[in-house]
mmCIF file of C-alpha atoms in Angstrom:
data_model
loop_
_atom_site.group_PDB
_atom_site.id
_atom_site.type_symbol
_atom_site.label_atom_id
_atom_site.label_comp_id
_atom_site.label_asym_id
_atom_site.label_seq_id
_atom_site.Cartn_x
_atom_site.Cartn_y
_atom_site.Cartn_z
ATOM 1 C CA UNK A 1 -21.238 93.490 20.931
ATOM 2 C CA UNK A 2 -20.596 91.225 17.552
ATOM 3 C CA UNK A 3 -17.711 89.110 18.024
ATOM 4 C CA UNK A 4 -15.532 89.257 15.447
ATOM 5 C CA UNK A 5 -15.499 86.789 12.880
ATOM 6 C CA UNK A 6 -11.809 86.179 12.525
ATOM 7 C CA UNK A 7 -8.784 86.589 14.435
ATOM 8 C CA UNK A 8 -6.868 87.583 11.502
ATOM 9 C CA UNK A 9 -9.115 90.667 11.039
ATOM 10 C CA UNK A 10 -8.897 91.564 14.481
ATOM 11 C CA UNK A 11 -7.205 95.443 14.349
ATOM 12 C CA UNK A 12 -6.588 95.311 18.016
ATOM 13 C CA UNK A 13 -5.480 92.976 20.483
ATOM 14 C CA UNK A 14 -6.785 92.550 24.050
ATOM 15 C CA UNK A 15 -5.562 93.087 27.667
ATOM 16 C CA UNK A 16 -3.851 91.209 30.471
ATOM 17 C CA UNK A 17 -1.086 91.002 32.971
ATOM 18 C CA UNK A 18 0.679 88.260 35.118
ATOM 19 C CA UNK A 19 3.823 86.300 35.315
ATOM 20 C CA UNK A 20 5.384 82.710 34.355
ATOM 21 C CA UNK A 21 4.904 79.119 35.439
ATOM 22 C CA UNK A 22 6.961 76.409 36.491
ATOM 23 C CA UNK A 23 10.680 76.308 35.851
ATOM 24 C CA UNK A 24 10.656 80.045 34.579
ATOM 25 C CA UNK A 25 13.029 81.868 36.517
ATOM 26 C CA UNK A 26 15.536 79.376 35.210
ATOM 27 C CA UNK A 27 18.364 80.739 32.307
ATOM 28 C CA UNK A 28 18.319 79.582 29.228
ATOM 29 C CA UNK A 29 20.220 79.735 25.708
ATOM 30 C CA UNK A 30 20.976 83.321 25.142
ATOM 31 C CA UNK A 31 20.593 84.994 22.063
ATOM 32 C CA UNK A 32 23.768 86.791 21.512
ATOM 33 C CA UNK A 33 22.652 89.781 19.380
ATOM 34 C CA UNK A 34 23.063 90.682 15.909
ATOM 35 C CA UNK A 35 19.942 89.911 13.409
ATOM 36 C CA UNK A 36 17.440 88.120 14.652
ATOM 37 C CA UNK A 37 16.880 84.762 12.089
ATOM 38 C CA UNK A 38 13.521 84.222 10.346
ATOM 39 C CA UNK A 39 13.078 80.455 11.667
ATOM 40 C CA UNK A 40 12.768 79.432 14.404
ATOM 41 C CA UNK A 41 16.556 77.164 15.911
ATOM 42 C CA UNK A 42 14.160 73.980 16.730
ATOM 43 C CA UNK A 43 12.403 71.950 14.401
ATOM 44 C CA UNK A 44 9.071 72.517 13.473
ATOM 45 C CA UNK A 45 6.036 71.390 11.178
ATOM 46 C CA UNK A 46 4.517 73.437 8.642
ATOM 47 C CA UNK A 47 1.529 73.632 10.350
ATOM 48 C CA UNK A 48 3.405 74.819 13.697
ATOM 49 C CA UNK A 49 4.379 77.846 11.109
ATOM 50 C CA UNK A 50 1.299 78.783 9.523
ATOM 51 C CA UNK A 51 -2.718 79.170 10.590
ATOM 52 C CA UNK A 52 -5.908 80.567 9.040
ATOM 53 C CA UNK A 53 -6.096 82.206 11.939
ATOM 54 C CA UNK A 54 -2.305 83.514 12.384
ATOM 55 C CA UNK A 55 -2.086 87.395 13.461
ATOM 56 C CA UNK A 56 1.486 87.044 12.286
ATOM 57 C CA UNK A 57 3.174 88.932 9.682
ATOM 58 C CA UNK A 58 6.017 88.260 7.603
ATOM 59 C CA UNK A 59 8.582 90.742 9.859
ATOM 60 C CA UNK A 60 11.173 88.405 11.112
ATOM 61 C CA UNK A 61 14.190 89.964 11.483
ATOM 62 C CA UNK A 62 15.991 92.453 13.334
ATOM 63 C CA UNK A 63 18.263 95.776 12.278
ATOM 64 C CA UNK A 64 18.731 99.102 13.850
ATOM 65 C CA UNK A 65 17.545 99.200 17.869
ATOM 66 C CA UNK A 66 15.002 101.252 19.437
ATOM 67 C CA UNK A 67 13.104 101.988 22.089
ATOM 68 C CA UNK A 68 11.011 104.008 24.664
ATOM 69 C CA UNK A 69 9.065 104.227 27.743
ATOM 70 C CA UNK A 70 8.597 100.686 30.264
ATOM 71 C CA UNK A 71 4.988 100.973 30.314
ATOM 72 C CA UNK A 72 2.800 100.576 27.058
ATOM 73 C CA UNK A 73 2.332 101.859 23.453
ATOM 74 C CA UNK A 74 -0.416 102.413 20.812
ATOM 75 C CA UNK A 75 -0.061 100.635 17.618
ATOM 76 C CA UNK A 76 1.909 102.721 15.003
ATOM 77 C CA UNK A 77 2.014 102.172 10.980
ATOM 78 C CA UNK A 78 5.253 102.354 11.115
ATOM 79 C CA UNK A 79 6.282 99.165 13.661
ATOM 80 C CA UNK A 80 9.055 97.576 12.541
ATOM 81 C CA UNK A 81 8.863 94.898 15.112
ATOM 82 C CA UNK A 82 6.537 93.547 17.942
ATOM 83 C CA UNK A 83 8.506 95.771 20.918
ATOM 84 C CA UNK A 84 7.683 98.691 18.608
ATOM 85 C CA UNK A 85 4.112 98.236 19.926
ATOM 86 C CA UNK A 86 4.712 97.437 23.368
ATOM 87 C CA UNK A 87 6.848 100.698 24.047
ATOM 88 C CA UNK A 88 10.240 98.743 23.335
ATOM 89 C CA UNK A 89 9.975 96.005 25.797
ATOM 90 C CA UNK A 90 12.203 97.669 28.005
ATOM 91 C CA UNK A 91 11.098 96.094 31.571
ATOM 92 C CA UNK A 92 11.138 92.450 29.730
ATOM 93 C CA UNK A 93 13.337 89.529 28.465
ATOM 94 C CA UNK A 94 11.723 86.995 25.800
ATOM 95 C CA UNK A 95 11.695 83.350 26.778
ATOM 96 C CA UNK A 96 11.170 81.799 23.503
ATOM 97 C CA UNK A 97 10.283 77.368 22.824
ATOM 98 C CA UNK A 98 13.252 77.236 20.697
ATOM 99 C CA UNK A 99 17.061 76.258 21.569
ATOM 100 C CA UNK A 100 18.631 72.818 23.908
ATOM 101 C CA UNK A 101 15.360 70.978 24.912
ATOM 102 C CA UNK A 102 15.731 71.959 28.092
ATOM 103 C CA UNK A 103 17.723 75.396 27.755
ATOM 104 C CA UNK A 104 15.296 78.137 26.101
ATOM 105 C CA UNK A 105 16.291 80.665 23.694
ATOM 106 C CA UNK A 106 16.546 83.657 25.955
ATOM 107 C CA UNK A 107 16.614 87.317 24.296
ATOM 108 C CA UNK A 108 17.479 90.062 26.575
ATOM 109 C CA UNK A 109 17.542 93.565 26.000
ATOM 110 C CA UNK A 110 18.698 95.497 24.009
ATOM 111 C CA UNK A 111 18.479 92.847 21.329
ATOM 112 C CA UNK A 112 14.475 91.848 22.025
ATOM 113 C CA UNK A 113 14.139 96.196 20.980
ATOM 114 C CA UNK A 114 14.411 95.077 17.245
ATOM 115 C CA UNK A 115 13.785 91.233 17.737
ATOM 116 C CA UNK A 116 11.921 89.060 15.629
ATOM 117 C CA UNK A 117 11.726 85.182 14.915
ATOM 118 C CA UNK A 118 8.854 83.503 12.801
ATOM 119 C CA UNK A 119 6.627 81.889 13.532
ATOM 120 C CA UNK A 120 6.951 81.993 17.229
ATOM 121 C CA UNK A 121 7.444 86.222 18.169
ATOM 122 C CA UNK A 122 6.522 88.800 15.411
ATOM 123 C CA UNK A 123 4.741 91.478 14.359
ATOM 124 C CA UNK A 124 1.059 91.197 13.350
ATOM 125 C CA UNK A 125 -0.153 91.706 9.661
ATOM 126 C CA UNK A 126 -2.040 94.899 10.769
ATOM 127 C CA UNK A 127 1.207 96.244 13.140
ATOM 128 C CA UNK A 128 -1.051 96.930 16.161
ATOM 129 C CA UNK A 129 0.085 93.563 18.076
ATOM 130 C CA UNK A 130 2.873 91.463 19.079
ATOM 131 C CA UNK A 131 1.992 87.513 18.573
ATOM 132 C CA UNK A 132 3.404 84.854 20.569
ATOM 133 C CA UNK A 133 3.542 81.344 20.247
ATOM 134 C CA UNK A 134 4.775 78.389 21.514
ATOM 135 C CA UNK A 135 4.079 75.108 20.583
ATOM 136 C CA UNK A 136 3.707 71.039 22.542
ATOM 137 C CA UNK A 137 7.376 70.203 21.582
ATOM 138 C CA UNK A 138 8.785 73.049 22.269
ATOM 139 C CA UNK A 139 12.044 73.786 24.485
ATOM 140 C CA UNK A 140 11.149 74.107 28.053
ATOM 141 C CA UNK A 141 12.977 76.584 30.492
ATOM 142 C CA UNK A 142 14.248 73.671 32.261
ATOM 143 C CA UNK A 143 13.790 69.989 33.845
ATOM 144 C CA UNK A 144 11.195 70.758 36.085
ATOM 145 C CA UNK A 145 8.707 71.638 33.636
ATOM 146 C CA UNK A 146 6.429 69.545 30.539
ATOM 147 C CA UNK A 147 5.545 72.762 28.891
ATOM 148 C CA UNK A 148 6.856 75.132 26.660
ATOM 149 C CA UNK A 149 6.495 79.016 25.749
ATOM 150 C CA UNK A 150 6.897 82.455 24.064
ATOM 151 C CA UNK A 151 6.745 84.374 26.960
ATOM 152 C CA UNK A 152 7.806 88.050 28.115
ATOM 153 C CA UNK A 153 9.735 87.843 31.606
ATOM 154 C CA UNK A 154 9.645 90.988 34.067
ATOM 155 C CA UNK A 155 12.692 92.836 34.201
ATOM 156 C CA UNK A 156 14.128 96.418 35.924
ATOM 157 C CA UNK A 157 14.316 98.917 33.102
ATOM 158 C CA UNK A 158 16.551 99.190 30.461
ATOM 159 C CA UNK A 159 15.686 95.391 31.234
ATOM 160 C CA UNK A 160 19.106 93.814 32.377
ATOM 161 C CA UNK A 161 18.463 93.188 35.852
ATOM 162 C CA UNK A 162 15.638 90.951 36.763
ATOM 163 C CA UNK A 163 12.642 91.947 38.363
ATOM 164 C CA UNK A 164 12.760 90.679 42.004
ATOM 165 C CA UNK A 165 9.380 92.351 44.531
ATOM 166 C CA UNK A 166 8.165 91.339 47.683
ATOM 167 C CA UNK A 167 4.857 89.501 47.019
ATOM 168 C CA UNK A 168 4.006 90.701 50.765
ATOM 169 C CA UNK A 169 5.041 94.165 50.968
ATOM 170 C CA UNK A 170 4.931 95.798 47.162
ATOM 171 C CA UNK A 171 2.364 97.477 45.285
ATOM 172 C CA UNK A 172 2.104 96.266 41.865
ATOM 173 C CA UNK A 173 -0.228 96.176 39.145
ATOM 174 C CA UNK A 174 -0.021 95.026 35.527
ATOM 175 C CA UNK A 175 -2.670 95.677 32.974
ATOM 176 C CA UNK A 176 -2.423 94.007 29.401
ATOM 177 C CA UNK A 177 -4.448 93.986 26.523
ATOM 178 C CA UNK A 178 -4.506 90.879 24.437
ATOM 179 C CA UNK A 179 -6.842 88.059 22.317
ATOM 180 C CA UNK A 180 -5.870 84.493 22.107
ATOM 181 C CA UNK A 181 -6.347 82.655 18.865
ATOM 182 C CA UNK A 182 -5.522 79.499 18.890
ATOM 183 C CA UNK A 183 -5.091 76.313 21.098
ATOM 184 C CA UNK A 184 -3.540 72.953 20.795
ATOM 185 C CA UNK A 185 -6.704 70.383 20.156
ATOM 186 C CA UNK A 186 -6.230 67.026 22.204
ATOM 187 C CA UNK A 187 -5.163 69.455 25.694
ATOM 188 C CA UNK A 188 -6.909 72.697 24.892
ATOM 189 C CA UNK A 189 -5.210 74.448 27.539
ATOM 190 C CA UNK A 190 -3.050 77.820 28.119
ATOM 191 C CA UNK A 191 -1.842 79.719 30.362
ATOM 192 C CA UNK A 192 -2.074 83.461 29.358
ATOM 193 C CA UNK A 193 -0.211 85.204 32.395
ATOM 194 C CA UNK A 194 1.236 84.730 35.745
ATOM 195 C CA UNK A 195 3.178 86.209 38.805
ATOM 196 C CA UNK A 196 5.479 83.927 39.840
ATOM 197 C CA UNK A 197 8.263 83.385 42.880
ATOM 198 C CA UNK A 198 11.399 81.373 42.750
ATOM 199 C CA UNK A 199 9.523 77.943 42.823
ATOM 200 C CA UNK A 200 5.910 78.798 42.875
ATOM 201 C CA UNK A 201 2.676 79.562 40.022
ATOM 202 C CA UNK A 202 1.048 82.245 42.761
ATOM 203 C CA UNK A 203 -1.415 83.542 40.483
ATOM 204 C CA UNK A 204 -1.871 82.195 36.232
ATOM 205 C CA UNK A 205 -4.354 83.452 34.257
ATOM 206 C CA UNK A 206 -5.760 80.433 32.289
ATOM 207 C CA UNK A 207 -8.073 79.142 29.295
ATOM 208 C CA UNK A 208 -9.531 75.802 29.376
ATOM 209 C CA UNK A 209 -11.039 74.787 25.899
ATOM 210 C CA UNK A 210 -13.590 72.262 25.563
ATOM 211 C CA UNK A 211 -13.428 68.567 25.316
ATOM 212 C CA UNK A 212 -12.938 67.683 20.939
ATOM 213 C CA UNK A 213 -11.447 71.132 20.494
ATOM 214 C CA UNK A 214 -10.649 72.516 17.014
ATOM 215 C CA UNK A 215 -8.187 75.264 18.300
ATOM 216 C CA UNK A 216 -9.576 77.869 16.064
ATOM 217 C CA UNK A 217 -12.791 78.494 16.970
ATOM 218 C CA UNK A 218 -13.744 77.196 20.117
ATOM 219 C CA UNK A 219 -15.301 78.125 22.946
ATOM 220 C CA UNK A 220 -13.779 77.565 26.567
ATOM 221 C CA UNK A 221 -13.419 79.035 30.159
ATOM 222 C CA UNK A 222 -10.827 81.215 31.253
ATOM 223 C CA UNK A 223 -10.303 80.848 35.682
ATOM 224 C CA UNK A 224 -7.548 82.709 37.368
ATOM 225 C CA UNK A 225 -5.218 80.167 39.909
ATOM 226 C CA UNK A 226 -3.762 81.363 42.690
ATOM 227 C CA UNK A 227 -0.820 79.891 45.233
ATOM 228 C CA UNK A 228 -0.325 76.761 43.039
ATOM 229 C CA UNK A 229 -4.142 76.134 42.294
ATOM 230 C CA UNK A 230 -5.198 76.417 45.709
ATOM 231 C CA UNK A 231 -8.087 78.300 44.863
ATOM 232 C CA UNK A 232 -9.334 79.042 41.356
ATOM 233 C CA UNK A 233 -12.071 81.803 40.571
ATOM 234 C CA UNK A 234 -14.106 81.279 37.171
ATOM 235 C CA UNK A 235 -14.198 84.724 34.942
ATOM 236 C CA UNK A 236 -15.534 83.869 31.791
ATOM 237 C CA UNK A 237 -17.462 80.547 31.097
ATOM 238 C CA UNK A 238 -17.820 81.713 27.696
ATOM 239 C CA UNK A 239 -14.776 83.225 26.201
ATOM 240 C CA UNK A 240 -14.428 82.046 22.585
ATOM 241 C CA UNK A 241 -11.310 82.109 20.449
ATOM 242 C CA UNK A 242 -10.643 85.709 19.136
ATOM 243 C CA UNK A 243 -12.156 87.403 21.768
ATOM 244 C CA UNK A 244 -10.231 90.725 23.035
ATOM 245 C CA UNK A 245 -9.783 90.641 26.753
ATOM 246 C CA UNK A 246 -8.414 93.044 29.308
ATOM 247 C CA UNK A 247 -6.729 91.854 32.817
ATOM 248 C CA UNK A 248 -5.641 94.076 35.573
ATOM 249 C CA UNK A 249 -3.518 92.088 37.721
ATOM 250 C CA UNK A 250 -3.029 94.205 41.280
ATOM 251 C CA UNK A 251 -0.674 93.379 44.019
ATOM 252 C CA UNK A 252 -0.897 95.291 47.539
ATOM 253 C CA UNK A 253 -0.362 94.857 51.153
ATOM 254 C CA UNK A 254 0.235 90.832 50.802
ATOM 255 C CA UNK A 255 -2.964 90.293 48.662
ATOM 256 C CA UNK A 256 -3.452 89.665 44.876
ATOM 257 C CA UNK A 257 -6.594 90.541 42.866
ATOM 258 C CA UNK A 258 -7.841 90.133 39.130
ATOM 259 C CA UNK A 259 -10.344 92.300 36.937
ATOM 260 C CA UNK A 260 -11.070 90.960 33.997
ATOM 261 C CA UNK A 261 -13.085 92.813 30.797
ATOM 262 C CA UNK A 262 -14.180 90.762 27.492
ATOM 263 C CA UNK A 263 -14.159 93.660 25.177
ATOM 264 C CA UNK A 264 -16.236 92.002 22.911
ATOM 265 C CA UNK A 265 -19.551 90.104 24.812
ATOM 266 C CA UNK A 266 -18.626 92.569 27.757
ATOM 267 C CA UNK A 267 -18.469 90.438 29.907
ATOM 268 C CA UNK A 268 -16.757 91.091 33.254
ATOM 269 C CA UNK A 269 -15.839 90.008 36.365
ATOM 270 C CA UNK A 270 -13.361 89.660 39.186
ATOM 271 C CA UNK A 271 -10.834 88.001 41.039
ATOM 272 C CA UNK A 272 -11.117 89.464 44.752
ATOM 273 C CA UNK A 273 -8.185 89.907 46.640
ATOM 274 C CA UNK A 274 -6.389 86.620 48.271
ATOM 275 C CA UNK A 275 -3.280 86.651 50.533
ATOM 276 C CA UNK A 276 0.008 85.430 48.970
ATOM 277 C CA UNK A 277 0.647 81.794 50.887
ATOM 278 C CA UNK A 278 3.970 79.834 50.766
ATOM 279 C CA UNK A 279 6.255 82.181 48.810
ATOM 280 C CA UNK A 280 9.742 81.583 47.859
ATOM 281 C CA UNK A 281 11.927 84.686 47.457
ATOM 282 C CA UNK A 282 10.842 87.042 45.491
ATOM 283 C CA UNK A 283 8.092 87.792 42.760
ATOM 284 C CA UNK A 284 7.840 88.776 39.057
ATOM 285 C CA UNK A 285 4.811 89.576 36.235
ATOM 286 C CA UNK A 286 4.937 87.257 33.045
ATOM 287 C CA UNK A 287 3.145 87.696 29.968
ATOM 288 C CA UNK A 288 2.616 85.628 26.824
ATOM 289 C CA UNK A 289 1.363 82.192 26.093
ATOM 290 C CA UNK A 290 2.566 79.294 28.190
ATOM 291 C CA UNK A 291 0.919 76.456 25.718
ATOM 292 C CA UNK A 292 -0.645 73.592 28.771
ATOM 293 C CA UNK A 293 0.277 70.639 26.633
ATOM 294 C CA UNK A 294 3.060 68.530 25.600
ATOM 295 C CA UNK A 295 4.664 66.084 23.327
ATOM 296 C CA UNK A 296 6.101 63.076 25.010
ATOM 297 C CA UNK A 297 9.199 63.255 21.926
ATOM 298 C CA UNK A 298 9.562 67.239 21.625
ATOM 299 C CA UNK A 299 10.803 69.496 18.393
ATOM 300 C CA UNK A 300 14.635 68.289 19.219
ATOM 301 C CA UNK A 301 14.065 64.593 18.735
ATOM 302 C CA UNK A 302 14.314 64.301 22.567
ATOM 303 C CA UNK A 303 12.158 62.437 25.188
ATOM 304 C CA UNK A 304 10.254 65.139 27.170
ATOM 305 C CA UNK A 305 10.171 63.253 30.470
ATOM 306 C CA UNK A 306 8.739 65.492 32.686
ATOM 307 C CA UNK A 307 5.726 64.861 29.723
ATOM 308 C CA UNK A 308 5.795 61.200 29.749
ATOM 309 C CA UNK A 309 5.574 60.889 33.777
ATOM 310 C CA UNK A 310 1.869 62.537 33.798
ATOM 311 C CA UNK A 311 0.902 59.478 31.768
ATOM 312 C CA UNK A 312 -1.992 61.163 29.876
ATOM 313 C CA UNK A 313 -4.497 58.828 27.602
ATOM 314 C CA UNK A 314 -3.525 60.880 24.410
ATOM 315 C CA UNK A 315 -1.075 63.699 24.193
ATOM 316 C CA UNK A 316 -0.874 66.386 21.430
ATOM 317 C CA UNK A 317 1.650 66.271 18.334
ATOM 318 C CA UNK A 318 5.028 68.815 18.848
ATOM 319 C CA UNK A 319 3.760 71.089 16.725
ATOM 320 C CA UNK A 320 0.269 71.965 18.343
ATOM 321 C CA UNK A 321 0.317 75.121 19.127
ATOM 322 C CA UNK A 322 -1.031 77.786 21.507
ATOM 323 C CA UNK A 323 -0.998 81.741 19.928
ATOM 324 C CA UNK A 324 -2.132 85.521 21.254
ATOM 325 C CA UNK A 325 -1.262 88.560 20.832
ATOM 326 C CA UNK A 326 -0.779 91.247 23.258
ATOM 327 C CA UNK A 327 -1.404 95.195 21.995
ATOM 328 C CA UNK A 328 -1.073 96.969 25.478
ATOM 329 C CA UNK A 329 1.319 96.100 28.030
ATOM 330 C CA UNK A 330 1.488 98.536 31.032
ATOM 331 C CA UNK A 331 3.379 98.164 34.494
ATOM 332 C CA UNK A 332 3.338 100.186 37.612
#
């Protein structure tokens, strides 16, 4: 199959499902309804806020709510805003790199039904996918964590009440649809969706991009982790930038298991099932970009110190930036 020649002229996104990384579960700044603004409430660069290969479009803010079923949703004309085509968001919260450095912006329902802030959650130019990105100085989640995100958070529909499953005993599964388009240069590195426990990373979804990365049109790896890296299984040695994806992320009797679909080489392969090891409470899916780099002085004019103590050679500016965008995002 061709691959497509831009990510801006993609017309649909791709597919995955997972949860969030380190520091995750923790609360953060919450956005207390009314409109959503059209910048972001850290600082950012111009180039943090614009890309030849942005799938953003100029929707920004919010208005009148709405909503509909937990699951997923086709891409309408008439989206309004990126929960439009994800069936409302209604089982998620929105952890966004904005806010105190160490506090996230938070949106919860019903707010994140007719949410929008540029450029880091918003509606693509073509209205079939909801972009997300998060940039190297970004706001983290909390102290126990370098990196920042723009990242969905399970919750219990109408999406008040966290998610909270046994990793040993539930059956879950996740499928999302999604295409990742662009990647910090000096750490090419994302995660693209997790399940997580109170402390632990038991299963991320992750691209690796190659060594003198340009971030738009590279070609990288993308492995699956699973209980904190303890094994890693290599999907797609040949995933390049732009690329729609789909990932079914299963959970059942104490095991977790990955298939993964490039809809555009066709490639495919799989994850097979691996026993959950070491959990901490309970679990929860994540999806969205968790950028794998960081500034050692982030977006606030702050020392990131959990950045500084992995005393890398050369660390990317604050406003490098990871993006994708998600078009299908079911639960069950």
């Amino acid at each position: 199959m061709a691959r497509a020649k831009s990510a801006a002229a993609l017309s649909l996104g791709v597919a995955f499902l997972c949860a969030c990384g380190g520091g995750g579960s923790g609360g953060g700044s919450s956005f207390s309804g009314g409109a959503a603004s059209s910048s972001s409430s850290g600082a950012s660069s111009s180039s943090a806020s614009s890309s030849s290969t942005s799938l953003a479009s100029s929707s920004s803010s919010s208005s009148s709510s709405s909503s509909s079923s937990a699951s997923s949703s086709s891409s309408s004309a008439s989206a309004q805003y990126p929960a439009d085509v994800l069936a409302g968001l209604t089982a998620w919260k929105l952890q966004l790199p904005t806010g105190p450095s160490t506090s996230a912006t938070e949106v919860p329902q019903p707010q994140l039904a007719t949410f929008a802030v540029t450029p880091w959650f918003t509606l693509s130019a073509d209205k079939t996918m909801a972009v997300f990105r998060a940039n190297a100085g970004g706001s983290r989640t909390s102290t126990n964590t370098a990196y920042a995100r723009s990242e969905l958070r399970e919750m219990v529909p109408p999406g008040t009440t966290a998610a909270a499953w046994d990793c040993n005993s539930a059956t879950r599964a996740m499928h999302v649809e999604q295409v990742l388009t662009h990647t910090p240069t000096v750490k090419a590195q994302a995660s693209i969706g997790q399940i997580h426990d109170d402390s632990n990373d038991n299963l991320m979804l992750f691209y690796r991009g190659p060594s003198g990365a340009n971030g738009t049109s590279d070609t990288g790896t993308i492995v699956v982790y699973q209980n904190n890296h303890a094994t890693m299984v290599t999907l797609d040695t040949a995933y390049h930038l732009g690329d729609k994806m789909a990932v079914d992320v299963t959970v059942t009797g104490g095991t977790m298991s990955v298939h993964y679909q490039n809809l555009t080489t066709g490639k495919t392969a799989d994850a097979p099932a691996v026993a959950f090891s070491g959990v901490i409470g309970q679990c929860y899916f994540k999806a969205g970009v968790y950028v794998q780099s960081c500034s050692t002085t982030d977006s606030n004019g702050n020392t990131n110190a959990e950045c500084v103590a992995k005393a890398l050679s050369s660390y990317d500016t604050a406003d490098a930036y990871a993006e994708l965008g998600i078009s299908k995002l079911t639960l069950q």
